[in-house]
Amino acid sequence: MLTIAIQNKGRLNEDTVALLADAGISASASHRKLISDAKGFPLHVLYLRDDDIPQAVAMGVADIGIVGLNEVMEKGCEVEIMMSLGFGACRLSLAVPKAVDYPGVEWFNGKRVATSYPKILKDFFKENNITASVHEIAGSVEVAPAVGMADAIFDIVSSGGTLIQNGLREEDTVIESEAVLIATPGLDEDKAAALDKLMFRFKSTLESRGMKYVLMNLPKQKVKDAVAILPGMKSPTILPLANPEWVSLHVVLHEDILWEKIEQLKNIGAEDILVLALENLIK
Ligand code: PRT
Ligand code: ZN
């Protein structure tokens, strides 16, 4: 049976448990557990701090894990990155006090930079031929310049609000990150087959997110125009109605383009448009 390591509490826990739930797998969201059996898929769930997940997977304590790409890169463990999971998006950036006149990355020569990601930062400085001293701090990196512990910081940024609150300005983004599914390299055949099944569920779940099922009535002679408006491989589905002049048109649309397409379809005569939530899109 596969063992998956997930964050026991923190920012990734809720979205991880939700992804598993959407894939038909129920895992306890309780952060008091260390290990439990999931329901809906043969899976042991190991609840760890995110920092420990890359190593647990590299060592084979867990076969797979869900963790931020930033942690995978920082730990430098040997794991396979199987897929991105569409949540936990953030970036690792260099930020300087807002009063600094910043000419470019060469500004960091001779400076002290506080971070919780020393490996990624040292690699970046090395690639850019920068000689700076990297100070590892476990938390509240953003206060380091104000208290005189550092000249600048390298930290996770999402909205950028924390930097602004601390009088800092984001300058260079070093990596973009999101939650990823990782696996121990060289899983045996049974575990690899189980992982394939799990990834199929995750992919279907992620693809159906933000999708809507749209039905409408359309004058029959407008079907060609509707097809030209709509994206898609085999869609839309056209079904006859009792009135031979009209058809029923069904299509799956992403919510980003939903209203634009609906307006275009209304313009060519679509009526009685129904927009339904889409549970799953299995290809
Ligand atoms: O206890 P454990 O070690 O498991 O958790 P942790 O405290 O180390 O990590 P946690 O739960 O805070 O974050 C887990 C993962 O979430 C990170 O490794 C990233 O992959 C991802 N992530 C996504 C973030 C953020 N967004 C984020 N905004 N992690 C941290 N932040 C911090 C950021 O450092 C900043 O201080 O949130 C603050 C607010 O960010 P702004 O820019 O939105 O203001
Ligand atoms: Zn952590």
mmCIF file of C-alpha atoms and ligand atoms in Angstrom:
data_model
loop_
_atom_site.group_PDB
_atom_site.id
_atom_site.type_symbol
_atom_site.label_atom_id
_atom_site.label_comp_id
_atom_site.label_asym_id
_atom_site.label_seq_id
_atom_site.Cartn_x
_atom_site.Cartn_y
_atom_site.Cartn_z
ATOM 1 C CA MET A 1 0.000 0.000 0.000
ATOM 2 C CA LEU A 2 1.214 3.539 -0.789
ATOM 3 C CA THR A 3 2.126 5.920 2.017
ATOM 4 C CA ILE A 4 1.653 9.631 1.392
ATOM 5 C CA ALA A 5 3.238 12.360 3.543
ATOM 6 C CA ILE A 6 1.193 15.540 3.883
ATOM 7 C CA GLN A 7 1.597 18.676 5.998
ATOM 8 C CA ASN A 8 0.071 18.139 9.454
ATOM 9 C CA LYS A 9 -0.950 21.780 9.883
ATOM 10 C CA GLY A 10 -0.182 25.022 8.136
ATOM 11 C CA ARG A 11 -0.960 26.578 4.812
ATOM 12 C CA LEU A 12 -0.900 23.458 2.653
ATOM 13 C CA ASN A 13 -2.877 21.161 4.952
ATOM 14 C CA GLU A 14 -6.381 22.332 4.080
ATOM 15 C CA ASP A 15 -5.883 22.411 0.293
ATOM 16 C CA THR A 16 -4.166 19.009 0.410
ATOM 17 C CA VAL A 17 -7.041 17.422 2.334
ATOM 18 C CA ALA A 18 -9.487 19.122 -0.095
ATOM 19 C CA LEU A 19 -7.635 17.771 -3.155
ATOM 20 C CA LEU A 20 -7.714 14.272 -1.684
ATOM 21 C CA ALA A 21 -11.436 14.679 -0.882
ATOM 22 C CA ASP A 22 -12.218 15.837 -4.444
ATOM 23 C CA ALA A 23 -10.344 12.754 -5.653
ATOM 24 C CA GLY A 24 -12.657 10.590 -3.520
ATOM 25 C CA ILE A 25 -10.153 10.015 -0.716
ATOM 26 C CA SER A 26 -10.912 10.985 2.835
ATOM 27 C CA ALA A 27 -7.978 11.713 5.099
ATOM 28 C CA SER A 28 -8.309 13.190 8.555
ATOM 29 C CA ALA A 29 -7.586 16.919 8.697
ATOM 30 C CA SER A 30 -6.564 16.566 12.347
ATOM 31 C CA HIS A 31 -3.069 17.809 13.102
ATOM 32 C CA ARG A 32 -2.867 15.629 16.198
ATOM 33 C CA LYS A 33 -2.429 12.481 14.135
ATOM 34 C CA LEU A 34 0.883 11.101 12.959
ATOM 35 C CA ILE A 35 -0.492 8.382 10.702
ATOM 36 C CA SER A 36 -3.905 7.186 9.573
ATOM 37 C CA ASP A 37 -5.523 5.103 6.861
ATOM 38 C CA ALA A 38 -7.415 6.991 4.189
ATOM 39 C CA LYS A 39 -10.858 5.922 3.012
ATOM 40 C CA GLY A 40 -11.666 5.654 -0.704
ATOM 41 C CA PHE A 41 -8.175 4.594 -1.831
ATOM 42 C CA PRO A 42 -5.607 2.192 -0.343
ATOM 43 C CA LEU A 43 -3.366 4.801 1.237
ATOM 44 C CA HIS A 44 -1.573 5.373 4.539
ATOM 45 C CA VAL A 45 -1.386 9.060 5.388
ATOM 46 C CA LEU A 46 1.622 10.347 7.317
ATOM 47 C CA TYR A 47 1.236 13.837 8.812
ATOM 48 C CA LEU A 48 4.539 15.737 8.986
ATOM 49 C CA ARG A 49 5.985 19.253 9.118
ATOM 50 C CA ASP A 50 6.489 20.439 5.558
ATOM 51 C CA ASP A 51 10.272 20.700 6.132
ATOM 52 C CA ASP A 52 10.448 16.944 6.764
ATOM 53 C CA ILE A 53 8.409 15.803 3.747
ATOM 54 C CA PRO A 54 11.148 15.895 1.030
ATOM 55 C CA GLN A 55 13.502 13.819 3.188
ATOM 56 C CA ALA A 56 10.789 11.366 4.258
ATOM 57 C CA VAL A 57 10.036 10.736 0.575
ATOM 58 C CA ALA A 58 13.705 10.589 -0.452
ATOM 59 C CA MET A 59 14.329 7.951 2.257
ATOM 60 C CA GLY A 60 11.219 5.969 1.327
ATOM 61 C CA VAL A 61 9.582 6.468 4.763
ATOM 62 C CA ALA A 62 6.729 7.785 2.621
ATOM 63 C CA ASP A 63 6.418 6.738 -1.043
ATOM 64 C CA ILE A 64 4.905 10.027 -2.096
ATOM 65 C CA GLY A 65 4.336 13.444 -0.597
ATOM 66 C CA ILE A 66 2.627 16.781 -1.125
ATOM 67 C CA VAL A 67 4.812 19.803 -0.367
ATOM 68 C CA GLY A 68 5.825 23.208 -1.741
ATOM 69 C CA LEU A 69 8.363 23.126 -4.572
ATOM 70 C CA ASN A 70 10.358 25.666 -2.503
ATOM 71 C CA GLU A 71 10.911 23.037 0.230
ATOM 72 C CA VAL A 72 11.891 20.385 -2.328
ATOM 73 C CA MET A 73 14.478 22.712 -3.868
ATOM 74 C CA GLU A 74 15.817 23.891 -0.513
ATOM 75 C CA LYS A 75 16.274 20.408 0.882
ATOM 76 C CA GLY A 76 17.920 19.211 -2.349
ATOM 77 C CA CYS A 77 16.709 15.652 -1.655
ATOM 78 C CA GLU A 78 16.503 13.050 -4.360
ATOM 79 C CA VAL A 79 12.815 12.827 -5.157
ATOM 80 C CA GLU A 80 10.865 12.764 -8.385
ATOM 81 C CA ILE A 81 8.532 15.684 -9.012
ATOM 82 C CA MET A 82 5.427 14.043 -10.469
ATOM 83 C CA MET A 83 2.963 16.906 -10.964
ATOM 84 C CA SER A 84 1.998 20.429 -9.892
ATOM 85 C CA LEU A 85 -1.158 20.616 -7.829
ATOM 86 C CA GLY A 86 -2.487 24.118 -8.478
ATOM 87 C CA PHE A 87 -2.415 25.485 -4.907
ATOM 88 C CA GLY A 88 0.114 27.004 -2.490
ATOM 89 C CA ALA A 89 1.370 29.382 -5.172
ATOM 90 C CA CYS A 90 4.095 31.760 -4.016
ATOM 91 C CA ARG A 91 7.526 32.961 -5.049
ATOM 92 C CA LEU A 92 10.903 33.237 -3.363
ATOM 93 C CA SER A 93 12.169 36.758 -3.798
ATOM 94 C CA LEU A 94 14.933 39.086 -2.703
ATOM 95 C CA ALA A 95 13.621 42.218 -1.003
ATOM 96 C CA VAL A 96 15.441 45.358 0.112
ATOM 97 C CA PRO A 97 14.489 48.264 2.423
ATOM 98 C CA LYS A 98 12.356 50.659 0.401
ATOM 99 C CA ALA A 99 14.827 53.546 0.782
ATOM 100 C CA VAL A 100 17.515 51.598 -1.093
ATOM 101 C CA ASP A 101 18.354 52.818 -4.575
ATOM 102 C CA TYR A 102 18.613 49.403 -6.191
ATOM 103 C CA PRO A 103 20.778 49.194 -9.314
ATOM 104 C CA GLY A 104 20.360 45.443 -9.876
ATOM 105 C CA VAL A 105 21.446 42.196 -8.307
ATOM 106 C CA GLU A 106 25.082 43.389 -7.983
ATOM 107 C CA TRP A 107 23.827 45.545 -5.060
ATOM 108 C CA PHE A 108 23.988 42.374 -2.931
ATOM 109 C CA ASN A 109 27.801 42.196 -3.109
ATOM 110 C CA GLY A 110 29.106 42.501 0.476
ATOM 111 C CA LYS A 111 25.602 42.586 1.968
ATOM 112 C CA ARG A 112 24.041 40.424 4.721
ATOM 113 C CA VAL A 113 20.862 38.657 3.655
ATOM 114 C CA ALA A 114 18.483 36.908 6.087
ATOM 115 C CA THR A 115 16.519 33.896 4.895
ATOM 116 C CA SER A 116 14.989 30.528 5.766
ATOM 117 C CA TYR A 117 16.108 29.260 2.335
ATOM 118 C CA PRO A 118 19.932 29.431 2.467
ATOM 119 C CA LYS A 119 20.592 26.735 -0.125
ATOM 120 C CA ILE A 120 18.450 28.271 -2.868
ATOM 121 C CA LEU A 121 19.860 31.716 -2.087
ATOM 122 C CA LYS A 122 23.500 30.586 -2.084
ATOM 123 C CA ASP A 123 22.964 28.797 -5.399
ATOM 124 C CA PHE A 124 21.429 31.966 -6.851
ATOM 125 C CA PHE A 125 24.282 34.182 -5.640
ATOM 126 C CA LYS A 126 26.819 31.702 -6.998
ATOM 127 C CA GLU A 127 25.188 31.670 -10.425
ATOM 128 C CA ASN A 128 25.226 35.465 -10.448
ATOM 129 C CA ASN A 129 28.792 35.815 -9.092
ATOM 130 C CA ILE A 130 27.610 37.674 -6.009
ATOM 131 C CA THR A 131 29.618 37.511 -2.775
ATOM 132 C CA ALA A 132 27.175 38.123 0.073
ATOM 133 C CA SER A 133 26.750 36.620 3.527
ATOM 134 C CA VAL A 134 23.672 34.504 3.957
ATOM 135 C CA HIS A 135 22.158 34.391 7.469
ATOM 136 C CA GLU A 136 19.764 31.577 8.164
ATOM 137 C CA ILE A 137 16.789 32.564 10.340
ATOM 138 C CA ALA A 138 13.932 30.185 11.149
ATOM 139 C CA GLY A 139 11.023 32.652 11.244
ATOM 140 C CA SER A 140 9.992 36.310 10.886
ATOM 141 C CA VAL A 141 12.683 36.915 8.294
ATOM 142 C CA GLU A 142 10.968 40.125 7.220
ATOM 143 C CA VAL A 143 11.848 41.936 10.471
ATOM 144 C CA ALA A 144 15.604 41.263 10.155
ATOM 145 C CA PRO A 145 16.516 44.517 8.315
ATOM 146 C CA ALA A 146 14.524 46.720 10.744
ATOM 147 C CA VAL A 147 16.329 45.255 13.769
ATOM 148 C CA GLY A 148 19.737 45.540 12.115
ATOM 149 C CA MET A 149 20.303 41.812 11.643
ATOM 150 C CA ALA A 150 20.530 42.023 7.864
ATOM 151 C CA ASP A 151 20.647 44.466 4.947
ATOM 152 C CA ALA A 152 18.012 42.612 2.942
ATOM 153 C CA ILE A 153 15.944 39.425 2.960
ATOM 154 C CA PHE A 154 15.146 36.455 0.766
ATOM 155 C CA ASP A 155 11.712 35.040 1.598
ATOM 156 C CA ILE A 156 8.407 33.670 0.428
ATOM 157 C CA VAL A 157 6.119 36.287 -1.100
ATOM 158 C CA SER A 158 2.521 35.773 -2.014
ATOM 159 C CA SER A 159 0.437 38.977 -2.024
ATOM 160 C CA GLY A 160 3.458 41.126 -1.094
ATOM 161 C CA GLY A 161 1.552 42.644 1.860
ATOM 162 C CA THR A 162 4.038 41.434 4.479
ATOM 163 C CA LEU A 163 6.951 43.090 2.653
ATOM 164 C CA ILE A 164 5.106 46.402 2.413
ATOM 165 C CA GLN A 165 4.134 46.272 6.102
ATOM 166 C CA ASN A 166 7.813 45.872 6.964
ATOM 167 C CA GLY A 167 9.051 48.679 4.740
ATOM 168 C CA LEU A 168 10.590 46.340 2.170
ATOM 169 C CA ARG A 169 10.439 46.251 -1.623
ATOM 170 C CA GLU A 170 10.524 43.072 -3.710
ATOM 171 C CA GLU A 171 13.311 43.169 -6.293
ATOM 172 C CA ASP A 172 14.330 39.833 -7.814
ATOM 173 C CA THR A 173 12.187 36.706 -7.980
ATOM 174 C CA VAL A 174 14.426 33.655 -7.775
ATOM 175 C CA ILE A 175 11.877 30.841 -8.022
ATOM 176 C CA GLU A 176 8.126 30.443 -8.508
ATOM 177 C CA SER A 177 6.640 27.731 -6.340
ATOM 178 C CA GLU A 178 3.434 25.791 -5.801
ATOM 179 C CA ALA A 179 2.476 22.549 -4.111
ATOM 180 C CA VAL A 180 3.792 19.497 -5.960
ATOM 181 C CA LEU A 181 3.365 15.755 -5.723
ATOM 182 C CA ILE A 182 6.726 14.082 -5.169
ATOM 183 C CA ALA A 183 7.689 10.405 -5.180
ATOM 184 C CA THR A 184 10.548 8.187 -4.073
ATOM 185 C CA PRO A 185 12.607 7.366 -7.189
ATOM 186 C CA GLY A 186 12.244 3.766 -8.373
ATOM 187 C CA LEU A 187 9.005 2.714 -6.654
ATOM 188 C CA ASP A 188 8.208 -0.977 -7.152
ATOM 189 C CA GLU A 189 5.715 -2.034 -9.809
ATOM 190 C CA ASP A 190 2.678 -2.274 -7.503
ATOM 191 C CA LYS A 191 3.313 1.098 -5.927
ATOM 192 C CA ALA A 192 3.996 2.717 -9.315
ATOM 193 C CA ALA A 193 0.655 1.360 -10.579
ATOM 194 C CA ALA A 194 -1.150 2.724 -7.505
ATOM 195 C CA LEU A 195 0.570 6.093 -8.014
ATOM 196 C CA ASP A 196 -0.638 6.169 -11.640
ATOM 197 C CA LYS A 197 -4.204 5.641 -10.444
ATOM 198 C CA LEU A 198 -3.881 8.366 -7.853
ATOM 199 C CA MET A 199 -2.400 10.803 -10.377
ATOM 200 C CA PHE A 200 -5.239 10.051 -12.801
ATOM 201 C CA ARG A 201 -7.690 11.089 -10.069
ATOM 202 C CA PHE A 202 -5.710 14.237 -9.237
ATOM 203 C CA LYS A 203 -5.484 15.249 -12.909
ATOM 204 C CA SER A 204 -9.221 14.745 -13.457
ATOM 205 C CA THR A 205 -9.975 16.719 -10.310
ATOM 206 C CA LEU A 206 -7.669 19.591 -11.270
ATOM 207 C CA GLU A 207 -8.956 19.718 -14.838
ATOM 208 C CA SER A 208 -12.564 19.947 -13.676
ATOM 209 C CA ARG A 209 -11.850 22.824 -11.279
ATOM 210 C CA GLY A 210 -13.304 26.059 -12.598
ATOM 211 C CA MET A 211 -15.267 24.222 -15.282
ATOM 212 C CA LYS A 212 -19.009 24.720 -15.812
ATOM 213 C CA TYR A 213 -21.528 22.634 -17.699
ATOM 214 C CA VAL A 214 -23.616 24.920 -19.893
ATOM 215 C CA LEU A 215 -26.904 24.012 -21.634
ATOM 216 C CA MET A 216 -28.966 26.231 -23.907
ATOM 217 C CA ASN A 217 -31.549 26.199 -26.655
ATOM 218 C CA LEU A 218 -30.418 27.424 -30.072
ATOM 219 C CA PRO A 219 -32.086 27.899 -33.482
ATOM 220 C CA LYS A 220 -30.960 24.920 -35.583
ATOM 221 C CA GLN A 221 -29.535 27.089 -38.389
ATOM 222 C CA LYS A 222 -27.163 28.746 -35.878
ATOM 223 C CA VAL A 223 -25.303 25.535 -34.917
ATOM 224 C CA LYS A 224 -22.349 26.296 -37.224
ATOM 225 C CA ASP A 225 -21.965 29.784 -35.753
ATOM 226 C CA ALA A 226 -22.073 28.326 -32.226
ATOM 227 C CA VAL A 227 -19.388 25.762 -33.032
ATOM 228 C CA ALA A 228 -17.174 28.582 -34.335
ATOM 229 C CA ILE A 229 -17.595 30.464 -31.045
ATOM 230 C CA LEU A 230 -16.913 27.526 -28.762
ATOM 231 C CA PRO A 231 -13.610 25.871 -27.985
ATOM 232 C CA GLY A 232 -13.235 22.161 -27.669
ATOM 233 C CA MET A 233 -12.481 18.917 -29.264
ATOM 234 C CA LYS A 234 -15.667 16.952 -29.628
ATOM 235 C CA SER A 235 -17.905 19.549 -28.047
ATOM 236 C CA PRO A 236 -20.468 21.019 -28.193
ATOM 237 C CA THR A 237 -23.042 18.264 -27.912
ATOM 238 C CA ILE A 238 -26.122 18.995 -30.032
ATOM 239 C CA LEU A 239 -29.412 17.276 -29.169
ATOM 240 C CA PRO A 240 -32.734 17.520 -31.016
ATOM 241 C CA LEU A 241 -35.718 19.226 -29.385
ATOM 242 C CA ALA A 242 -39.437 18.558 -29.915
ATOM 243 C CA ASN A 243 -39.510 21.711 -32.044
ATOM 244 C CA PRO A 244 -37.482 20.748 -35.181
ATOM 245 C CA GLU A 245 -36.346 24.377 -35.704
ATOM 246 C CA TRP A 246 -34.424 24.308 -32.405
ATOM 247 C CA VAL A 247 -31.693 22.216 -30.788
ATOM 248 C CA SER A 248 -30.286 21.860 -27.275
ATOM 249 C CA LEU A 249 -26.572 22.666 -27.067
ATOM 250 C CA HIS A 250 -24.366 21.405 -24.210
ATOM 251 C CA VAL A 251 -20.797 22.481 -23.657
ATOM 252 C CA VAL A 252 -18.171 22.495 -20.868
ATOM 253 C CA LEU A 253 -16.586 25.929 -20.381
ATOM 254 C CA HIS A 254 -13.968 27.302 -18.035
ATOM 255 C CA GLU A 255 -15.337 30.044 -15.780
ATOM 256 C CA ASP A 256 -12.675 32.466 -17.093
ATOM 257 C CA ILE A 257 -14.346 32.546 -20.513
ATOM 258 C CA LEU A 258 -17.881 31.627 -19.438
ATOM 259 C CA TRP A 259 -19.552 35.047 -19.600
ATOM 260 C CA GLU A 260 -17.786 36.149 -22.771
ATOM 261 C CA LYS A 261 -18.946 32.987 -24.572
ATOM 262 C CA ILE A 262 -22.466 33.217 -23.176
ATOM 263 C CA GLU A 263 -22.789 36.791 -24.465
ATOM 264 C CA GLN A 264 -21.620 35.691 -27.929
ATOM 265 C CA LEU A 265 -24.066 32.766 -27.909
ATOM 266 C CA LYS A 266 -26.932 35.032 -26.823
ATOM 267 C CA ASN A 267 -26.055 37.341 -29.722
ATOM 268 C CA ILE A 268 -26.602 34.540 -32.223
ATOM 269 C CA GLY A 269 -29.945 33.608 -30.642
ATOM 270 C CA ALA A 270 -29.247 31.222 -27.725
ATOM 271 C CA GLU A 271 -32.017 31.154 -25.108
ATOM 272 C CA ASP A 272 -32.799 29.519 -21.755
ATOM 273 C CA ILE A 273 -29.144 29.199 -20.792
ATOM 274 C CA LEU A 274 -28.425 26.957 -17.794
ATOM 275 C CA VAL A 275 -25.007 27.002 -16.083
ATOM 276 C CA LEU A 276 -24.321 24.009 -13.840
ATOM 277 C CA ALA A 277 -21.438 23.138 -11.533
ATOM 278 C CA LEU A 278 -19.290 20.344 -12.933
ATOM 279 C CA GLU A 279 -18.304 17.641 -10.483
ATOM 280 C CA ASN A 280 -15.691 15.793 -12.515
ATOM 281 C CA LEU A 281 -14.230 15.782 -15.997
ATOM 282 C CA ILE A 282 -12.777 12.367 -16.765
ATOM 283 C CA LYS A 283 -10.906 12.080 -20.045
HETATM 284 O O1 PRT B 1 4.842 23.847 10.451
HETATM 285 P P1 PRT B 1 5.417 23.633 9.128
HETATM 286 O O2 PRT B 1 6.929 23.610 9.091
HETATM 287 O O3 PRT B 1 4.779 22.440 8.423
HETATM 288 O O4 PRT B 1 4.925 24.883 8.227
HETATM 289 P P2 PRT B 1 5.681 26.236 7.876
HETATM 290 O O5 PRT B 1 5.332 27.232 8.908
HETATM 291 O O6 PRT B 1 7.117 25.993 7.534
HETATM 292 O O7 PRT B 1 5.019 26.586 6.477
HETATM 293 P P3 PRT B 1 3.605 27.230 6.129
HETATM 294 O O8 PRT B 1 2.503 26.333 6.560
HETATM 295 O O9 PRT B 1 3.553 28.673 6.541
HETATM 296 O O10 PRT B 1 3.733 27.221 4.530
HETATM 297 C C1 PRT B 1 3.797 26.038 3.838
HETATM 298 C C2 PRT B 1 4.059 26.313 2.358
HETATM 299 O O11 PRT B 1 3.030 27.151 1.837
HETATM 300 C C3 PRT B 1 5.326 27.079 2.031
HETATM 301 O O12 PRT B 1 6.487 26.280 2.059
HETATM 302 C C4 PRT B 1 5.012 27.561 0.619
HETATM 303 O O13 PRT B 1 5.256 26.528 -0.323
HETATM 304 C C5 PRT B 1 3.493 27.812 0.672
HETATM 305 N N1 PRT B 1 3.107 29.250 0.733
HETATM 306 C C6 PRT B 1 2.270 29.861 -0.145
HETATM 307 C C7 PRT B 1 3.473 30.159 1.651
HETATM 308 C C8 PRT B 1 2.851 31.365 1.295
HETATM 309 N N2 PRT B 1 2.101 31.153 0.179
HETATM 310 C C9 PRT B 1 3.076 32.553 2.110
HETATM 311 N N3 PRT B 1 2.528 33.637 1.801
HETATM 312 N N4 PRT B 1 4.269 30.079 2.740
HETATM 313 C C10 PRT B 1 4.465 31.178 3.496
HETATM 314 N N5 PRT B 1 3.921 32.405 3.216
HETATM 315 C C11 PRT B 1 4.260 33.513 4.170
HETATM 316 C C12 PRT B 1 5.317 34.478 3.642
HETATM 317 O O14 PRT B 1 6.569 34.046 4.119
HETATM 318 C C13 PRT B 1 4.935 35.807 4.297
HETATM 319 O O15 PRT B 1 5.673 35.988 5.482
HETATM 320 O O16 PRT B 1 3.146 34.263 4.424
HETATM 321 C C14 PRT B 1 3.478 35.618 4.689
HETATM 322 C C15 PRT B 1 2.460 36.443 3.948
HETATM 323 O O17 PRT B 1 2.764 36.563 2.585
HETATM 324 P P4 PRT B 1 2.215 37.806 1.732
HETATM 325 O O18 PRT B 1 3.222 38.086 0.636
HETATM 326 O O19 PRT B 1 0.895 37.372 1.152
HETATM 327 O O20 PRT B 1 2.047 38.962 2.666
HETATM 328 ZN ZN ZN B 2 8.090 24.378 7.640
#
